[in-house]
Tab-separated table of C-alpha atoms in Angstrom:
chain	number	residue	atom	x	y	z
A	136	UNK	CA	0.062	19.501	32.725
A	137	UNK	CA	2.670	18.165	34.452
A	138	UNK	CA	6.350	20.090	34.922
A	139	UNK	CA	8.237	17.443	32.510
A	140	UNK	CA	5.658	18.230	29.573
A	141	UNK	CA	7.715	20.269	27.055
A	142	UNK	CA	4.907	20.645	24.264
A	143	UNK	CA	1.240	21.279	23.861
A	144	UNK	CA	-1.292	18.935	23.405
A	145	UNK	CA	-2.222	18.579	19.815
A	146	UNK	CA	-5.562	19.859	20.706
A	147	UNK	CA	-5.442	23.033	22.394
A	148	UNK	CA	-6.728	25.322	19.862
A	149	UNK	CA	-3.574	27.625	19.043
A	150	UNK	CA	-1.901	24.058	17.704
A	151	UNK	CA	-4.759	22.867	16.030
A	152	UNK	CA	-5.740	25.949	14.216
A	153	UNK	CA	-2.341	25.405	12.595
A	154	UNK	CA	-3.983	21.997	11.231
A	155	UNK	CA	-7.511	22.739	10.365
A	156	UNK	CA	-6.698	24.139	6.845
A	157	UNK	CA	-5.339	20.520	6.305
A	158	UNK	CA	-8.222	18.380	7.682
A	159	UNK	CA	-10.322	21.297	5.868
A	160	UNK	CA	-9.148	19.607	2.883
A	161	UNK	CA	-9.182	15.983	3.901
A	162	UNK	CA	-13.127	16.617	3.823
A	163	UNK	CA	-13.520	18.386	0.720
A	164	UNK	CA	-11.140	15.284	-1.198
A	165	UNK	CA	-13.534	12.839	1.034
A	166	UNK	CA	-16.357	14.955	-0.739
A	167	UNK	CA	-14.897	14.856	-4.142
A	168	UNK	CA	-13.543	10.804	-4.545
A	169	UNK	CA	-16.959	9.942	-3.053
A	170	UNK	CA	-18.977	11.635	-5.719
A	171	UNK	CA	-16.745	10.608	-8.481
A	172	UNK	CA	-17.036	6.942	-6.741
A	173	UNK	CA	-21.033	7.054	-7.095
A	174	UNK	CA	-20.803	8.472	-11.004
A	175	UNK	CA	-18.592	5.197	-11.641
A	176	UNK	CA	-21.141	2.969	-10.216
A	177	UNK	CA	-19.534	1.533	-7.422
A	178	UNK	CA	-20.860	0.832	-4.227
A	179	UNK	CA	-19.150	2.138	-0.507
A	180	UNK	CA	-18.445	-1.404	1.082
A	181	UNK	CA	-18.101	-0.936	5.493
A	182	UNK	CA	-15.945	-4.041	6.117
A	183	UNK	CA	-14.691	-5.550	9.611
A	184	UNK	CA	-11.362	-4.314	11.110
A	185	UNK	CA	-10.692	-7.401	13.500
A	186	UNK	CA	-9.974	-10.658	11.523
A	187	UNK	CA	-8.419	-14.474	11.609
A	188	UNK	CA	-5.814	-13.309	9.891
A	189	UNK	CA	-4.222	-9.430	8.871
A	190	UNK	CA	-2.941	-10.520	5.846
A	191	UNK	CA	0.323	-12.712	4.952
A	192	UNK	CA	3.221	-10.288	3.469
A	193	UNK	CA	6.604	-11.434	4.975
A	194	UNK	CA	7.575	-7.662	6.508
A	195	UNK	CA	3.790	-6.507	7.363
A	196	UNK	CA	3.253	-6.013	11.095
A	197	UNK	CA	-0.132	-5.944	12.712
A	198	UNK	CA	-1.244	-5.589	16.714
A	199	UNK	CA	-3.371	-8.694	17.783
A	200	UNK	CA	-5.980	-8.555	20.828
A	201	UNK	CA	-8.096	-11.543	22.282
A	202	UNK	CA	-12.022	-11.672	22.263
A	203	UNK	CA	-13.524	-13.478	24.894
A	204	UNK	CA	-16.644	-15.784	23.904
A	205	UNK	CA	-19.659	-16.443	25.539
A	206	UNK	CA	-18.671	-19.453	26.562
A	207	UNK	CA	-15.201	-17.746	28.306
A	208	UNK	CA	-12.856	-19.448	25.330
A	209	UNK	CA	-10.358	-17.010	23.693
A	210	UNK	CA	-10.228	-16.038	20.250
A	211	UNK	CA	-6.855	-14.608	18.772
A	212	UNK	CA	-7.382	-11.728	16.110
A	213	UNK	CA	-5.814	-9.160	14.294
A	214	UNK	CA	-6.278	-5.440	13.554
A	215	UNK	CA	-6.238	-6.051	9.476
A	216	UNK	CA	-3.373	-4.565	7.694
A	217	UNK	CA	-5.440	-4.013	4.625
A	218	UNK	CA	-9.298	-4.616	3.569
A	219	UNK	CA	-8.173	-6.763	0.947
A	220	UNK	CA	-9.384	-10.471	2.149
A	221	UNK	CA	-12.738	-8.707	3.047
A	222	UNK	CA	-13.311	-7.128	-0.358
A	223	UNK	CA	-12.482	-9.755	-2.326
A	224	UNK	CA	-15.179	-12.295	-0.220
A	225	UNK	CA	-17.694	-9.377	-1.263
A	226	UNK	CA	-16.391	-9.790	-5.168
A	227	UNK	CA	-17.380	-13.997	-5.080
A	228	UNK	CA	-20.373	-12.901	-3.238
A	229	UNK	CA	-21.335	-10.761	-6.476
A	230	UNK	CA	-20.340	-7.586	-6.143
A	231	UNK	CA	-19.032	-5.858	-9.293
A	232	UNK	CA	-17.380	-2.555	-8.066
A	233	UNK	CA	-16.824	-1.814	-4.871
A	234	UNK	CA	-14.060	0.616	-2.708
A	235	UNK	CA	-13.915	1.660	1.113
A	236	UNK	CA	-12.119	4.027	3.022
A	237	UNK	CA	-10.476	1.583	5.458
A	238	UNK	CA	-8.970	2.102	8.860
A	239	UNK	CA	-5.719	-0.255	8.991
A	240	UNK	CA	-3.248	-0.876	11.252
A	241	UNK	CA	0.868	-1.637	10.477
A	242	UNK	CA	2.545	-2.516	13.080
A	243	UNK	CA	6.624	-1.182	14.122
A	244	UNK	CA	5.802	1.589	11.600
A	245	UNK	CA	6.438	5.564	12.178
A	246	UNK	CA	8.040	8.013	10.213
A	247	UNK	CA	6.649	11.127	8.081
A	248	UNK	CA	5.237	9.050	6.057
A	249	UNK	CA	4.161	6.388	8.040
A	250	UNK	CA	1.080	5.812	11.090
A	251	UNK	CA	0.479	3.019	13.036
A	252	UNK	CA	-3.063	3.374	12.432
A	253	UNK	CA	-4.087	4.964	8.803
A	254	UNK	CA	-6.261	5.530	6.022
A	255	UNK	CA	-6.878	2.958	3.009
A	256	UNK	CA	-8.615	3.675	0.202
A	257	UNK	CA	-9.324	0.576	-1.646
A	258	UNK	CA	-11.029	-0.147	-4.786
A	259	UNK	CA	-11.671	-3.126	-6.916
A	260	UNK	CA	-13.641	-3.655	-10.393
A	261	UNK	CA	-15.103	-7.233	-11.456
A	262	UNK	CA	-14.246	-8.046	-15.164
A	263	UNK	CA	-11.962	-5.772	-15.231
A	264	UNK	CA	-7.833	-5.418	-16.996
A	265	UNK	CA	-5.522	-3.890	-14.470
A	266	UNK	CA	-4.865	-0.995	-16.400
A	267	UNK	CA	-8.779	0.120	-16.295
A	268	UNK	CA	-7.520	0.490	-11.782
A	269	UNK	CA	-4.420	1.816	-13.183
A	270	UNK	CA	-6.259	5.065	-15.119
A	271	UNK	CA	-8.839	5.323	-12.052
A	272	UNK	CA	-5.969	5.934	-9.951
A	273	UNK	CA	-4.658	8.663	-11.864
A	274	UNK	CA	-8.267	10.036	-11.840
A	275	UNK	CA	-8.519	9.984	-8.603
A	276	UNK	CA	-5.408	11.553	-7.583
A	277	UNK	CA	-6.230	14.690	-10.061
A	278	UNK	CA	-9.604	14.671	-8.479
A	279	UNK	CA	-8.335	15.077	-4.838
A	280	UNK	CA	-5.948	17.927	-6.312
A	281	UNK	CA	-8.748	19.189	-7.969
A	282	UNK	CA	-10.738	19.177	-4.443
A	283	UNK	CA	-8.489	21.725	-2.937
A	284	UNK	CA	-7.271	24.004	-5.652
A	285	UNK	CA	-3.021	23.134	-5.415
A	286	UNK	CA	-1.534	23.469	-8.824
A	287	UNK	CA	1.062	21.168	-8.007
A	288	UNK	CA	2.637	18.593	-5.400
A	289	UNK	CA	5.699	19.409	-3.700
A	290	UNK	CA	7.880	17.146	-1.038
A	291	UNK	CA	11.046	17.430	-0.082
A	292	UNK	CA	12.367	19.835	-2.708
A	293	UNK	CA	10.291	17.673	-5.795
A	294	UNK	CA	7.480	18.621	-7.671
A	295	UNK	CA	4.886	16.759	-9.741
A	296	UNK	CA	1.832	18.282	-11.641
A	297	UNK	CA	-0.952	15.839	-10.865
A	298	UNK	CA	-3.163	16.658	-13.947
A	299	UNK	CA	0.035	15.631	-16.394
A	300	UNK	CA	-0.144	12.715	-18.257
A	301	UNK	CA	1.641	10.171	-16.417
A	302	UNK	CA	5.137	8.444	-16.583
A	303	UNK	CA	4.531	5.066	-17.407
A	304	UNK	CA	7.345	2.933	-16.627
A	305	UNK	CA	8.211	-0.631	-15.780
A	306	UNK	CA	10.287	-1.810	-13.465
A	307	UNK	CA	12.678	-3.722	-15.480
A	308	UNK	CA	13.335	-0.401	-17.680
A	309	UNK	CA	13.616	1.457	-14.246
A	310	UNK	CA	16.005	-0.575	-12.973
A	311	UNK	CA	17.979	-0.412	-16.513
A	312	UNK	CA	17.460	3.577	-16.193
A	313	UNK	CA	18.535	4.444	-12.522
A	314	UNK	CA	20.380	1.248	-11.411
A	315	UNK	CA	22.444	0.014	-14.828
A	316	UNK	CA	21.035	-3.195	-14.245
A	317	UNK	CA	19.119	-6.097	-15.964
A	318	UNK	CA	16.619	-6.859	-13.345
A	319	UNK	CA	14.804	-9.721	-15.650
A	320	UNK	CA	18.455	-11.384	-15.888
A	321	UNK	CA	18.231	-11.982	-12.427
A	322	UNK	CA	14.638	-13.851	-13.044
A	323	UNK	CA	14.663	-17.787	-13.817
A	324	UNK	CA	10.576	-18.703	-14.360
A	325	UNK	CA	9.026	-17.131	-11.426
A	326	UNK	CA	12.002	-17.648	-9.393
A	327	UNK	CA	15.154	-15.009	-8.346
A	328	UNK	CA	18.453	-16.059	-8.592
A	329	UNK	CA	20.054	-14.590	-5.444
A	330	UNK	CA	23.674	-14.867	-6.715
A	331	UNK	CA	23.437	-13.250	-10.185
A	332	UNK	CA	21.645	-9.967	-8.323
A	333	UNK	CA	23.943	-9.390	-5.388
A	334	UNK	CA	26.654	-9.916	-8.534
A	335	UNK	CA	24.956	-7.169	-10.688
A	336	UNK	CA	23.921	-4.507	-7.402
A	337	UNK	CA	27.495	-5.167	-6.191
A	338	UNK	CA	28.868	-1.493	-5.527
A	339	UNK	CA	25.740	-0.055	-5.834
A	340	UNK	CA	23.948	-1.045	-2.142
A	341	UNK	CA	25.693	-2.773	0.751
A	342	UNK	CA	24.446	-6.320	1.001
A	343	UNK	CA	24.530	-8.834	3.443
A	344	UNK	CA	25.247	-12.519	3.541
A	345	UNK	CA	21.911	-13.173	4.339
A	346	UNK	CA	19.909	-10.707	2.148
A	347	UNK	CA	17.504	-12.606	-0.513
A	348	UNK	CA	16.835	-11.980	-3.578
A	349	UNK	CA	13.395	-9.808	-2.458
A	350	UNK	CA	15.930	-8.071	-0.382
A	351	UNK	CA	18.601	-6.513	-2.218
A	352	UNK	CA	15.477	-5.725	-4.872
A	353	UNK	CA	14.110	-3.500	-2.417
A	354	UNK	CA	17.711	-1.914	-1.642
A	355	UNK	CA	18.190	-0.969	-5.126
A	356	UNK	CA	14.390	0.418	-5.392
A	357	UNK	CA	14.539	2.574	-2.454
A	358	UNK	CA	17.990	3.887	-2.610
A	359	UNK	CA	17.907	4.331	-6.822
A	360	UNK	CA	14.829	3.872	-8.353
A	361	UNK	CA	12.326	5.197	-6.140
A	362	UNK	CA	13.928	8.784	-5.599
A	363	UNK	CA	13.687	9.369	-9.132
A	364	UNK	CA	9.652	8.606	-9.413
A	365	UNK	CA	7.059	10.601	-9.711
A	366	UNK	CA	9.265	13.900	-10.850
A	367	UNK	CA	7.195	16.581	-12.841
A	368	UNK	CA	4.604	14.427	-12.983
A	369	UNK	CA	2.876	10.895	-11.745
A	370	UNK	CA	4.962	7.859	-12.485
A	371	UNK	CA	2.975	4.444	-12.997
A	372	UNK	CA	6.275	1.808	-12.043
A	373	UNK	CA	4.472	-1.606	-13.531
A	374	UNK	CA	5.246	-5.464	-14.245
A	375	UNK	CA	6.758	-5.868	-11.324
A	376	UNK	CA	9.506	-9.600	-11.344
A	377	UNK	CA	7.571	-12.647	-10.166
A	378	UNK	CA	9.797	-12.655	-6.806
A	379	UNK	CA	7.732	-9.531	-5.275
A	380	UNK	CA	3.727	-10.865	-6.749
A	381	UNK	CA	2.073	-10.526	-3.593
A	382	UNK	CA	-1.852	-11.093	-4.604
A	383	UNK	CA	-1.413	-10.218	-8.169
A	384	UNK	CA	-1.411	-12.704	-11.424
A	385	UNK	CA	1.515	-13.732	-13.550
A	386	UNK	CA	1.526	-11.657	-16.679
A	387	UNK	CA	0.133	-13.922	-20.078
A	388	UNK	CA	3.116	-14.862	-21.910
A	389	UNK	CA	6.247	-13.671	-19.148
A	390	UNK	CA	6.099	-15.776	-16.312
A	391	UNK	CA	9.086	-13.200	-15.051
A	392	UNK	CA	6.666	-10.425	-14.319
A	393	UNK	CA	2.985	-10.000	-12.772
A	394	UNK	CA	0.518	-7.627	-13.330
A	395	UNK	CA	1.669	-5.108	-10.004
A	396	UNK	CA	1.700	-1.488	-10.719
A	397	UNK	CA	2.638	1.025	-7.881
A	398	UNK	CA	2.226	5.065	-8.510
A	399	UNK	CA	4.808	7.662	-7.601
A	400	UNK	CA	4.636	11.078	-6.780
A	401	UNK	CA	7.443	13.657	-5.420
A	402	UNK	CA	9.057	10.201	-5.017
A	403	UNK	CA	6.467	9.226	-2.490
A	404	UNK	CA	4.704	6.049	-3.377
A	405	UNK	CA	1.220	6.546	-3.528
A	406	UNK	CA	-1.107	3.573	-4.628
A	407	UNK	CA	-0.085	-0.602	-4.693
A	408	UNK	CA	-2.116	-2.389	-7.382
A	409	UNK	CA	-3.089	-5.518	-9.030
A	410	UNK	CA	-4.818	-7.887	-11.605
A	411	UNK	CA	-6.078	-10.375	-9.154
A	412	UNK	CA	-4.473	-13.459	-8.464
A	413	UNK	CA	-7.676	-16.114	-8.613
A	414	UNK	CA	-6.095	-19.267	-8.549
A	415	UNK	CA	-6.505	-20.402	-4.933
A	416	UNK	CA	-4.128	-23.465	-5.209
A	417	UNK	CA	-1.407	-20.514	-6.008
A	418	UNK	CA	-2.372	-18.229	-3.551
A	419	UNK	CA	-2.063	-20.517	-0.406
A	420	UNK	CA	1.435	-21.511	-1.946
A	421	UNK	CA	2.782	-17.696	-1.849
A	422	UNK	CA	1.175	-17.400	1.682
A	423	UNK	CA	2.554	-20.354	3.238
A	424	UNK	CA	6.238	-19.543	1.301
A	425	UNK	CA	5.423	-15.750	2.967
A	426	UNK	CA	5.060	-17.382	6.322
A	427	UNK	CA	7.791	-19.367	6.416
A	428	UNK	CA	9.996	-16.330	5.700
A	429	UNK	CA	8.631	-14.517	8.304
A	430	UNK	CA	9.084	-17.140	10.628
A	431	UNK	CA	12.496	-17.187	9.739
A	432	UNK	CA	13.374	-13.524	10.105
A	433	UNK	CA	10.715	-12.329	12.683
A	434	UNK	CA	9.773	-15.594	15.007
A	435	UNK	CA	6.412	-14.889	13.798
A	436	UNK	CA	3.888	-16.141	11.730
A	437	UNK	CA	0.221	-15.153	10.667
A	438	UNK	CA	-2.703	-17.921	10.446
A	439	UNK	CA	-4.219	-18.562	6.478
A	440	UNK	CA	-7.741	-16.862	6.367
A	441	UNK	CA	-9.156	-20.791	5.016
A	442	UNK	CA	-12.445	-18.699	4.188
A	443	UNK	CA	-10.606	-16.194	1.616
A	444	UNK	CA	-8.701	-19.273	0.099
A	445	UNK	CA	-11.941	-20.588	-0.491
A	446	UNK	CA	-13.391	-17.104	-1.829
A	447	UNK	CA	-10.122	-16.436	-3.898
A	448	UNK	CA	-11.085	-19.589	-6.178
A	449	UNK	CA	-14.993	-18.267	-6.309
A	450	UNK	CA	-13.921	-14.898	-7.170
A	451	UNK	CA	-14.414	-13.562	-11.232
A	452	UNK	CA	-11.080	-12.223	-12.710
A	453	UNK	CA	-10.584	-8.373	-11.342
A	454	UNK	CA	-8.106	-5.901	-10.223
A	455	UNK	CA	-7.729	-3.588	-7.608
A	456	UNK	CA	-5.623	-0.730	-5.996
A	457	UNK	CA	-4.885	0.403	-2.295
A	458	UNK	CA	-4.329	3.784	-1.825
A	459	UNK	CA	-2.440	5.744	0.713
A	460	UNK	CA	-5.324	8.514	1.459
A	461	UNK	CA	-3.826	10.058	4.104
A	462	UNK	CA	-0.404	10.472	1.891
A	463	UNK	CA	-2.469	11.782	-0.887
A	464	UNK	CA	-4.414	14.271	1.590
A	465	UNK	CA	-0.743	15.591	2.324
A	466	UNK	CA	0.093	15.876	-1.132
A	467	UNK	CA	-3.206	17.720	-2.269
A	468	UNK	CA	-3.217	19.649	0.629
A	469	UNK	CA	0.150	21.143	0.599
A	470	UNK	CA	1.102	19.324	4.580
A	471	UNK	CA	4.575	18.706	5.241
A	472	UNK	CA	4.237	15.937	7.577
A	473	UNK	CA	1.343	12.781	7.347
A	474	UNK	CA	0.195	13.352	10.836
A	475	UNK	CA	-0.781	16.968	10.756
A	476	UNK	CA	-3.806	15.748	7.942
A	477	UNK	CA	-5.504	13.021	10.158
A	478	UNK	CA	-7.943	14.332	12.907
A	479	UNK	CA	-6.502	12.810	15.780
A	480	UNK	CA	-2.958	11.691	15.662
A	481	UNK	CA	-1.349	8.549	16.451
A	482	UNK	CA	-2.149	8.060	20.362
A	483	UNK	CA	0.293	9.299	23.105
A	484	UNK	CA	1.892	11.550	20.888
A	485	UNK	CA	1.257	15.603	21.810
């Protein structure tokens, strides 16, 4: 070591004692979700890391590296941000159930609950209403507690019992609840109307001239509604306003919500999931609308994955659900920080 070093490596074996009880339980939850996986019937899917395209959310990061071809040509890809596109190719290619534990990669993220480089657990049913992922979810998470014996989850001064029925809430009666305000108001078709939010949040978060519509949502849901999630127990936040769909489907009958659901615990959000957007003509509209927005704030934009547009119009109807597994592994195992339950942390950090 070298005189400026001021820590240990996170290997010598006095620090890493002090982290074996945690990875200790990452393999006994690893254990238990893949045993429960196999008694559902669904099959452990491997897919590739490196793609055309990471995926195409507006404030989703991901590193990019060149291959070199045979022929000497270059190749742009990216580390994926999600094994979403790959999954749902396997789903038009037949598969009925499927989930993987996926290594993905967010760029210009760090915190204590955040990696660079993390843990995805990702699952998706054929033929299947979202609220069939939305009870395996809260399955899963009582297995993993389960797994290693806690009685509770604690972070951050909150508790929630994992094996209590859950908090179902949606986000429109969240907002009404923690906020005081009508979200769905704010909601013209599928569309937000920037003016008559920022009117409505006004005193509430600070906004700026150029925040959207998605933005000052997100404001209000961190600094309001999210805090108050997942308290005592799990909290299912669904129907999510049209503005923030992502990859899911418009609800039947309320073009102002989609069929999103996100669970909660101790305030920490846990799982992201969806009834499956199929329409293909749709989903290259949201991406390209994504894009531009990205362009516009970040100088950036990610290439369209042509061969998962094609897939997403092959696909059958389904829903799915990514997972934070390394978040839950800090949960169930009673961690205080997300890096002390992976076996190696993030690289360059002691």
């Amino acid at each position: 070591m070298t005189g400026h070093d001021q820590t240990s490596p996170w290997w010598t074996p006095q620090r890493y004692a002090d982290r074996r009880p945690f990875l200790q339980a990452r393999t006994a939850i690893t254990r238990a979700l893949r045993a429960w996986f196999e008694e559902q019937g669904f099959a452990e899917v491997e897919t590739a890391i490196l793609q055309i395209s990471p995926g195409n959310e507006t404030h989703l990061h991901a590193p990019r590296t060149e291959l070199t071809q045979a022929d000497g040509s270059h190749a742009t890809r990216y580390l994926r941000t999600s094994p979403e596109f790959a999954c749902k190719k396997l789903l038009a290619a037949g598969e009925p159930k499927i989930y993987e534990f996926a290594r993905v990669f967010r760029d210009r993220e760090r915190g204590d609950l955040h990696l660079p480089e993390f843990t995805m657990l990702e699952w998706y049913r054929a033929n299947a209403p979202y609220d069939a992922i939305m009870a395996d979810t809260i399955v899963v998470i009582a297995h993993a507690a389960q797994a290693t014996g806690i009685g509770r989850f604690s972070f951050r001064g909150r508790m929630a019992d994992p094996f209590a029925e859950p908090e179902l809430l949606t986000v429109a009666a969240g907002f009404e609840r923690f906020a005081g305000i009508d979200l769905l108001a704010t909601i013209a078709g599928r569309k937000g109307d920037r003016e008559a939010l920022a009117s409505a949040a006004k005193g509430r978060v600070r906004i700026a001239d150029d925040d959207t519509w998605s933005d000052i949502f997100s404001k209000l849901l961190v600094e309001h509604v999210e805090p108050n999630l997942g308290q005592g127990r799990l909290t299912v936040l669904f129907e999510y306003p049209s503005p923030e769909t992502a990859l899911a489907r418009t609800k039947a009958g309320e073009p102002r919500v989609v069929e999103r659901f996100e669970v909660y615990a101790c305030g920490v959000e846990l799982a992201n999931g969806f009834g499956e957007l199929t329409d293909a003509v749709e989903q290259r509209h949201r991406f390209t609308a994504d894009m531009d927005e990205k362009a516009r704030r970040y100088s950036e934009r990610y290439p369209l994955d042509e061969d998962f547009l094609a897939a997403v119009g092959q696909m059958p109807e389904a829903s799915g659900v990514a997972l934070g597994f390394d978040r839950l592994v800090m949960l169930a195992s009673g961690a205080p920080r997300i890096d002390q339950v992976v076996w190696t942390p993030p690289a360059g950090e002691t």
